[in-house]
C-alpha cells in the first residue's frame, strides 16, 4: 500500500497563464450560448474549477469580461487574411474580400463588445482614472484592422475623395452595424451592393468607367 502511494504522482499544476486562458475560453463559450448574464458559478462548472479559483485569477466578474472582450477582439487572423488580399485586384474585389474577412471577425466579437459599450463605459464613468483594459484593447485591435483596410486602398490613393483611413473607418462601421443584426433584415443591401455603393456612390449615372 505504501509503495502504491509513493508511486503515485500528482498531475502537474496548471500555470497561472494557462488557467487564465482556460477560464476566458470557457466564459466566451458560455457567453456565445447564454449572453452576458452567465454567472461565475456556471463558468466555474464549465471550466471544471471552483468558483473561488476564478477570483484568485480575476478580481471580479468585470475584469474577467474585460479579458474576454480583449480575447474576442484579437485581430491576428483578420490581419493575416487582409494582408493576403492582392493589391492588383480591382478595388471592388479587394473590398468585398475584406468584407468577408471582417464579417467573420465581427461576428466573433459579438456580444462581448456589446458588454463594453454598456458596462464598460459605465465602469469607466465611475472610475475615470482607471478605464477598463478590455475596452482599451478592443479599441487598439479595431484601429489595427482599420489601418489594414486603409492599406488595401493604397493603389487608389491619388483618386480617393477622402483620406484612406477615413474611408476604411466608414466601411468598418458599416460592417459593424450589419454584424449587430445577424438576421439581416430583408431591406439590408447584400455585401456586393454595399461595396459598390461605397466605391461608386449612390447615383448610377455617376459611376466611373474604371474598376
Short mmCIF file of N, CA and C in Angstrom, two decimals, residues 13-24 53-54 56-58:
data_model
loop_
_atom_site.label_atom_id
_atom_site.label_comp_id
_atom_site.label_asym_id
_atom_site.label_seq_id
_atom_site.Cartn_x
_atom_site.Cartn_y
_atom_site.Cartn_z
N UNK A 13 0.63 21.05 -11.80
CA UNK A 13 -0.29 22.17 -11.68
C UNK A 13 -0.29 23.01 -12.95
N UNK A 14 -1.42 23.65 -13.22
CA UNK A 14 -1.54 24.50 -14.40
C UNK A 14 -0.92 25.86 -14.09
N UNK A 15 -0.18 26.39 -15.03
CA UNK A 15 0.43 27.70 -14.83
C UNK A 15 -0.66 28.76 -14.73
N UNK A 16 -0.39 29.88 -14.06
CA UNK A 16 -1.40 30.94 -13.95
C UNK A 16 -1.90 31.42 -15.31
N UNK A 17 -1.00 31.50 -16.30
CA UNK A 17 -1.42 31.99 -17.62
C UNK A 17 -2.35 30.99 -18.31
N UNK A 18 -2.02 29.69 -18.21
CA UNK A 18 -2.89 28.68 -18.82
C UNK A 18 -4.25 28.64 -18.11
N UNK A 19 -4.24 28.78 -16.79
CA UNK A 19 -5.51 28.80 -16.05
C UNK A 19 -6.36 29.99 -16.48
N UNK A 20 -5.71 31.12 -16.66
CA UNK A 20 -6.42 32.33 -17.10
C UNK A 20 -7.04 32.10 -18.48
N UNK A 21 -6.25 31.52 -19.39
CA UNK A 21 -6.76 31.26 -20.75
C UNK A 21 -7.93 30.29 -20.72
N UNK A 22 -7.84 29.27 -19.86
CA UNK A 22 -8.91 28.28 -19.77
C UNK A 22 -10.21 28.92 -19.29
N UNK A 23 -10.10 29.79 -18.28
CA UNK A 23 -11.29 30.46 -17.76
C UNK A 23 -11.89 31.39 -18.82
N UNK A 24 -11.04 32.11 -19.53
CA UNK A 24 -11.52 33.03 -20.57
C UNK A 24 -12.22 32.24 -21.68
N UNK A 53 -11.58 29.83 -7.43
CA UNK A 53 -10.40 29.89 -8.30
C UNK A 53 -10.51 31.05 -9.28
N UNK A 54 -11.72 31.32 -9.77
CA UNK A 54 -11.90 32.45 -10.69
C UNK A 54 -11.43 33.74 -10.05
N UNK A 56 -9.29 34.05 -7.71
CA UNK A 56 -7.85 34.07 -7.49
C UNK A 56 -7.14 34.62 -8.73
N UNK A 57 -7.79 34.48 -9.87
CA UNK A 57 -7.20 34.92 -11.14
C UNK A 57 -7.69 36.32 -11.52
N UNK A 58 -8.97 36.59 -11.31
CA UNK A 58 -9.57 37.88 -11.66
C UNK A 58 -10.15 38.52 -10.40
#
